[in-house]
XYZ file of C-alpha atoms in Angstrom:
446
model
C 34.521 20.990 -32.234
C 36.194 19.434 -29.187
C 35.001 15.985 -28.134
C 33.316 16.544 -24.780
C 34.547 13.135 -23.592
C 38.214 14.157 -24.018
C 37.590 17.331 -22.048
C 35.809 15.336 -19.346
C 38.764 12.923 -19.263
C 41.119 15.860 -18.657
C 39.037 17.134 -15.741
C 38.784 13.577 -14.355
C 42.592 13.339 -14.506
C 42.873 16.581 -12.514
C 40.568 15.115 -9.885
C 42.478 11.825 -9.748
C 45.822 13.662 -9.406
C 44.537 15.885 -6.624
C 44.761 19.092 -8.621
C 41.019 19.373 -8.088
C 40.174 18.331 -4.542
C 36.919 17.102 -2.993
C 34.685 20.088 -2.327
C 36.306 22.340 -4.962
C 33.809 24.336 -7.008
C 34.060 24.126 -10.780
C 33.664 27.398 -12.704
C 30.279 28.271 -14.225
C 29.805 26.507 -17.529
C 30.240 29.680 -19.622
C 33.520 30.485 -17.871
C 34.655 26.872 -18.263
C 33.848 27.038 -21.988
C 35.905 30.237 -22.441
C 38.914 28.790 -20.595
C 38.857 25.572 -22.606
C 38.039 27.198 -25.926
C 34.899 25.130 -26.420
C 31.237 25.882 -27.083
C 28.862 26.489 -24.196
C 26.836 23.443 -25.274
C 29.976 21.294 -25.162
C 30.739 22.553 -21.652
C 27.245 21.487 -20.597
C 27.866 18.000 -21.958
C 31.206 17.838 -20.112
C 29.536 18.693 -16.812
C 26.795 16.121 -17.401
C 29.414 13.484 -18.245
C 31.369 14.231 -15.057
C 28.149 13.956 -13.020
C 27.277 10.651 -14.691
C 30.739 9.324 -13.754
C 30.090 10.272 -10.137
C 32.959 12.788 -10.048
C 30.964 15.978 -9.458
C 27.614 16.950 -8.018
C 25.493 20.004 -8.805
C 23.572 21.870 -6.121
C 20.705 24.237 -6.849
C 21.792 27.870 -6.679
C 25.392 27.027 -5.724
C 27.095 25.439 -8.694
C 28.977 22.222 -9.442
C 31.441 20.705 -6.962
C 33.941 17.868 -6.920
C 32.402 15.096 -4.839
C 33.497 14.830 -1.222
C 33.866 11.083 -1.773
C 33.778 8.878 -4.844
C 30.462 7.200 -5.428
C 30.615 3.688 -3.926
C 30.491 0.805 -6.426
C 27.406 -0.718 -4.767
C 23.788 0.293 -5.368
C 22.251 3.412 -3.878
C 21.231 2.976 -0.266
C 23.509 -0.036 0.241
C 24.286 -0.993 3.810
C 26.637 1.676 5.242
C 30.010 0.101 5.993
C 31.348 0.679 9.486
C 28.628 3.088 10.561
C 27.725 2.833 14.237
C 24.305 4.444 13.748
C 22.411 3.660 10.548
C 20.148 6.564 9.596
C 20.323 5.560 5.941
C 18.243 2.415 5.501
C 14.567 2.096 6.468
C 13.741 -1.498 7.398
C 11.461 -1.144 10.436
C 10.975 -3.869 13.020
C 8.963 -3.638 16.243
C 9.160 -5.558 19.541
C 7.158 -8.782 19.493
C 7.084 -8.967 15.707
C 8.981 -12.256 15.539
C 6.658 -13.886 18.085
C 3.602 -12.836 16.087
C 5.075 -14.201 12.869
C 6.221 -17.472 14.464
C 2.642 -18.582 15.042
C 1.988 -18.396 11.304
C 5.157 -20.357 10.564
C 4.026 -23.283 12.735
C 1.229 -24.029 10.270
C 3.828 -24.393 7.507
C 5.637 -27.110 9.428
C 2.800 -29.604 8.891
C 4.106 -32.100 6.297
C 1.175 -31.660 3.916
C 1.335 -27.853 4.018
C 5.131 -27.769 3.797
C 5.110 -30.128 0.829
C 2.846 -27.783 -1.125
C 4.827 -24.714 -0.066
C 8.072 -26.197 -1.369
C 6.716 -26.525 -4.894
C 6.775 -23.906 -7.673
C 4.593 -20.802 -7.657
C 3.302 -18.789 -10.574
C 2.875 -15.045 -10.797
C -0.896 -15.502 -10.378
C -0.389 -17.223 -7.027
C -3.362 -19.120 -5.604
C -7.007 -18.106 -5.180
C -6.447 -17.866 -1.409
C -3.387 -15.636 -1.914
C -5.252 -13.348 -4.328
C -8.209 -12.941 -1.945
C -5.898 -12.235 0.980
C -3.885 -9.713 -1.044
C -7.045 -7.939 -2.234
C -8.079 -7.351 1.370
C -4.585 -6.215 2.365
C -4.144 -3.754 -0.515
C -7.655 -2.271 -0.302
C -7.788 1.421 0.581
C -10.584 3.975 0.973
C -12.257 4.277 -2.431
C -10.374 1.372 -3.997
C -10.315 -2.404 -3.736
C -8.390 -4.420 -6.328
C -10.017 -7.206 -8.284
C -8.408 -10.428 -6.958
C -8.298 -11.810 -10.498
C -5.842 -9.063 -11.520
C -3.389 -9.397 -8.619
C 0.060 -10.698 -9.585
C 2.880 -11.707 -7.260
C 6.640 -11.140 -7.283
C 9.505 -12.018 -4.999
C 9.477 -8.516 -3.476
C 8.431 -4.960 -4.216
C 11.517 -4.151 -6.280
C 10.816 -7.100 -8.547
C 7.179 -6.046 -8.901
C 8.393 -2.590 -9.893
C 10.894 -4.025 -12.378
C 8.152 -6.152 -13.935
C 5.867 -3.155 -14.325
C 8.607 -1.039 -15.937
C 9.627 -3.874 -18.265
C 5.992 -4.370 -19.329
C 5.327 -0.710 -20.079
C 8.621 0.730 -21.339
C 10.668 -0.984 -24.076
C 14.485 -0.872 -24.090
C 15.506 2.552 -25.302
C 12.213 4.041 -24.100
C 11.596 6.782 -21.560
C 10.198 6.485 -18.036
C 9.138 9.670 -16.262
C 9.563 10.065 -12.503
C 9.497 12.816 -9.918
C 12.740 14.799 -10.133
C 13.588 13.550 -6.630
C 12.599 9.895 -6.408
C 13.198 6.433 -4.955
C 16.798 5.505 -5.915
C 16.027 1.888 -6.812
C 13.930 2.958 -9.795
C 17.069 4.576 -11.213
C 18.933 1.268 -11.093
C 15.997 -0.657 -12.550
C 15.721 1.777 -15.464
C 19.450 1.560 -16.180
C 19.464 -2.236 -16.181
C 16.457 -2.373 -18.494
C 17.991 0.124 -20.930
C 15.353 2.734 -20.086
C 16.008 6.478 -19.841
C 14.702 8.056 -16.642
C 13.152 11.474 -17.270
C 12.899 13.820 -14.261
C 9.622 15.721 -13.969
C 9.190 18.829 -11.846
C 7.199 18.693 -8.628
C 5.738 21.204 -6.213
C 4.321 21.021 -2.696
C 1.471 18.793 -3.941
C 3.667 16.303 -5.803
C 4.327 15.630 -9.477
C 3.041 18.432 -11.716
C 0.675 17.155 -14.441
C 1.585 20.059 -16.737
C 5.281 19.201 -16.443
C 4.486 15.567 -17.246
C 2.596 16.632 -20.362
C 5.514 18.852 -21.425
C 7.976 15.978 -21.007
C 5.747 13.752 -23.128
C 5.532 16.403 -25.842
C 9.330 16.656 -25.894
C 9.646 12.931 -26.662
C 7.031 10.225 -26.064
C 7.117 8.590 -22.649
C 6.452 4.904 -22.054
C 5.077 5.408 -18.540
C 5.462 7.483 -15.382
C 6.595 6.193 -11.985
C 5.005 8.064 -9.097
C 4.661 7.823 -5.297
C 1.461 9.719 -4.442
C 1.250 8.538 -0.801
C 4.193 9.045 1.565
C 6.689 9.945 -1.111
C 10.206 8.625 -0.516
C 12.230 10.715 0.344
C 10.058 13.847 0.796
C 7.392 12.185 2.963
C 4.621 14.173 1.264
C 1.201 12.908 0.150
C -0.468 14.121 -3.025
C -3.948 15.610 -2.363
C -6.978 14.171 -4.102
C -7.385 17.170 -6.405
C -3.874 16.693 -7.787
C -4.514 12.973 -8.262
C -7.610 13.778 -10.301
C -5.613 16.254 -12.418
C -2.891 13.672 -12.978
C -5.482 11.031 -13.902
C -6.973 13.364 -16.491
C -3.554 13.991 -18.052
C -2.803 10.253 -18.154
C -6.068 9.646 -19.975
C -5.522 12.511 -22.414
C -1.981 11.392 -23.238
C -2.805 7.678 -23.342
C -0.074 7.164 -20.731
C 0.164 4.615 -17.911
C 1.357 5.261 -14.371
C 3.180 2.916 -11.996
C 1.886 3.805 -8.537
C 4.278 2.790 -5.746
C 2.367 2.175 -2.501
C 5.077 0.389 -0.494
C 4.925 3.013 2.310
C 1.199 3.788 1.958
C 0.280 1.434 4.821
C 1.605 3.893 7.433
C -0.709 6.937 7.139
C -4.308 6.106 8.001
C -7.102 7.628 5.927
C -5.963 10.051 3.271
C -7.045 10.294 -0.368
C -7.851 7.198 -2.442
C -5.020 5.725 -4.530
C -4.290 7.114 -7.970
C -5.641 3.778 -9.228
C -9.088 4.848 -7.999
C -8.906 7.987 -10.147
C -7.324 6.294 -13.182
C -8.248 2.589 -12.951
C -7.463 1.843 -16.602
C -4.174 3.745 -16.573
C -2.492 2.659 -13.324
C -0.376 -0.315 -12.296
C -0.154 -0.507 -8.494
C 2.990 -2.004 -6.933
C 3.331 -2.871 -3.251
C 5.039 -5.401 -0.976
C 5.327 -6.846 2.515
C 8.959 -5.738 2.959
C 8.114 -2.714 5.098
C 4.890 -4.058 6.596
C 6.631 -7.195 7.866
C 10.296 -7.846 7.045
C 12.533 -7.728 3.961
C 13.950 -11.188 4.654
C 10.664 -12.983 3.918
C 8.698 -10.788 1.558
C 6.220 -10.892 -1.300
C 5.669 -8.230 -3.950
C 2.334 -7.298 -5.512
C 1.494 -5.859 -8.921
C -2.085 -4.884 -9.800
C -2.380 -3.860 -13.462
C -5.513 -2.881 -15.363
C -7.217 -5.829 -17.017
C -5.795 -4.933 -20.425
C -2.224 -5.075 -19.096
C -2.433 -8.157 -16.882
C -0.924 -10.476 -19.486
C 1.939 -8.086 -20.295
C 2.911 -7.561 -16.656
C 2.637 -11.279 -15.880
C 4.821 -12.054 -18.891
C 7.427 -9.508 -17.794
C 7.537 -10.977 -14.282
C 7.992 -14.481 -15.686
C 10.649 -13.545 -18.240
C 12.591 -11.591 -15.632
C 12.455 -14.529 -13.176
C 10.771 -12.130 -10.739
C 7.983 -14.468 -9.641
C 7.308 -15.314 -5.983
C 8.664 -18.166 -3.892
C 5.843 -20.541 -2.955
C 6.991 -20.780 0.663
C 6.991 -16.989 1.144
C 3.653 -16.650 -0.664
C 2.018 -19.321 1.508
C 3.449 -17.794 4.690
C 2.296 -14.311 3.660
C -1.214 -15.561 2.896
C -1.423 -17.052 6.371
C -0.096 -13.902 8.069
C -2.614 -11.743 6.206
C -5.634 -13.927 6.931
C -4.826 -14.606 10.605
C -4.396 -10.918 11.443
C -0.618 -10.936 11.932
C 0.001 -8.325 9.241
C -2.698 -6.063 10.685
C -1.223 -6.364 14.198
C 2.326 -5.613 13.022
C 1.040 -2.702 10.931
C -0.643 -1.131 13.973
C 2.553 -1.506 15.978
C 4.649 0.045 13.203
C 2.320 3.025 12.884
C 2.744 3.736 16.599
C 6.517 3.216 16.349
C 6.861 5.463 13.284
C 4.842 8.206 14.992
C 7.111 8.059 18.053
C 10.221 8.292 15.882
C 8.853 11.196 13.866
C 8.102 13.082 17.094
C 11.732 12.648 18.123
C 12.867 13.927 14.720
C 10.596 16.961 15.025
C 12.095 17.736 18.432
C 15.768 17.160 17.593
C 16.113 18.267 13.953
C 14.843 21.820 13.288
C 12.564 21.783 10.241
C 13.087 18.092 9.457
C 9.437 17.087 9.839
C 8.071 20.027 7.866
C 7.183 18.066 4.715
C 6.391 14.686 6.264
C 3.204 13.262 7.689
C 3.297 12.583 11.460
C 3.707 8.849 10.817
C 6.787 8.005 8.741
C 10.097 6.186 9.039
C 12.186 8.819 7.262
C 12.327 12.593 6.899
C 13.823 15.050 4.445
C 16.095 17.644 6.021
C 17.057 20.860 4.228
C 20.542 21.842 5.402
C 21.725 25.340 6.369
C 23.141 27.329 3.413
C 26.741 26.914 4.558
C 26.545 23.137 4.113
C 26.645 21.063 0.960
C 24.889 17.717 1.203
C 27.915 15.542 0.509
C 30.122 17.535 2.875
C 27.526 17.099 5.606
C 27.286 13.349 4.935
C 31.074 13.094 5.279
C 30.975 15.070 8.538
C 28.216 12.835 9.918
C 30.210 9.733 8.952
C 33.163 11.008 10.981
C 30.814 10.923 13.974
C 29.731 7.361 13.149
C 26.342 8.292 11.652
C 25.201 7.308 8.139
C 22.696 9.520 6.303
C 21.889 9.788 2.585
C 22.644 12.872 0.432
C 19.990 14.331 -1.835
C 22.009 13.383 -4.922
C 21.147 9.703 -4.334
C 17.490 10.552 -5.025
C 17.979 12.834 -8.043
C 16.378 11.336 -11.153
C 18.670 13.299 -13.463
C 22.373 14.170 -13.466
C 21.847 17.872 -12.903
C 21.692 19.850 -9.693
C 20.305 18.256 -6.537
C 18.871 19.927 -3.442
C 21.030 20.889 -0.472
C 19.432 18.274 1.762
C 19.732 14.787 3.228
C 17.261 12.023 3.927
C 17.343 10.780 7.497
C 16.120 7.220 8.065
C 14.485 6.744 11.446
C 13.753 3.012 11.539
C 16.968 1.281 12.592
C 18.310 2.568 15.962
C 16.592 2.099 19.330
C 14.577 5.186 20.280
C 17.104 6.510 22.814
C 20.009 6.079 20.415
C 17.955 7.683 17.641
C 17.421 10.815 19.727
C 21.121 11.029 20.573
C 22.156 10.580 16.935
C 19.716 13.233 15.715
C 21.064 15.589 18.367
C 24.579 15.061 17.000
C 23.361 15.824 13.480
C 21.777 19.050 14.722
C 25.068 20.037 16.384
C 26.995 19.353 13.185
C 24.538 21.426 11.138
C 24.785 24.301 13.622
C 28.549 24.372 13.156
C 30.721 24.993 10.124
C 31.934 22.593 7.428
C 35.457 23.521 8.560
C 34.838 22.314 12.124
C 36.618 19.119 13.144
C 35.000 16.079 14.780
C 33.435 16.553 18.180
C 35.266 14.551 20.879
């Protein structure tokens, strides 16, 4: 039987030599197998290998295509180089935010306070930090026990600590089939296999999770029940209860990402309220305040507190004392609440612009979000559209960046709304709509 890697190398050489060009469609796997004289199963492994190398991308219902551009060497969602309008990243900031935060910084300039803030900090933080965090993270139907709150340098580190605590190297971590790209990088660096699980309009399907666990035991499941990134959907309470029941029946733990959950007001209680003994909550101040001076939070069940704390310490993912002290002050003096209110109003204004300028873009999202998922017209492939937008100086993210597996990805892009001024945002979204209304063969608009 042919070694699938040698066959993949031959196809990669055709791509490198230009015999297969960006945008070319590869034959269906059965036809490819007949032409190469290999088994259908080997052809499937070749296509998966090419996708893993970043040379091809699969799109649901359309087939497998040579990528329009080679995957950049940096991490997913890295800062777009040379883009005039960034609709890729989502780091919101609102007018007056710096002035609000400066007042809290003045307290840290007192010699006695600064001296303490320049010392080391543990993952358990301080009693004042735990009490402040408990009030910040509380949601309808759920308030964390301050004694169980752990701190990290940021939300990504809190997530890495939770994964490391629950899933051993070589283990399996389930996630929604379309998910936050950073969890893909964390899993790869920890030697963990990411297992895509099917979703529907209500979020991750509990029956699909159970089927994945039956196929091979899972270590945990990563899930975003509130304001899913990139879809913008929120899982209803009934689905959360169903998922909690499956977690309990399987003896499985969930990592609940609530980094964006501060934006929608009200809504169902966290998954942690439905499955308190099975859920590790992760959150941060990166989106609430600013990524440059952030703190991450991890709230495990009592039985897992030691494991998660140990993972944070061994990974060197603990908090900086200065940032932790500053965050505690901003939470207790009302700065975080004031900035949060301003960001909710700002996100709502930006989503209204998206609803007006991008047909169908706000269909899945709540009215208050800093990103939206946009299904493209059938004539467009996601990567071709991203390349066309880049020619107009606009950076957006293709669906493939969010795919948990190496198979087919939706014909869609995620549009970040946080970065440009409102007027520029509207203009940029109008350009995207014009591109989508045209043809992939159209040239740049002068």
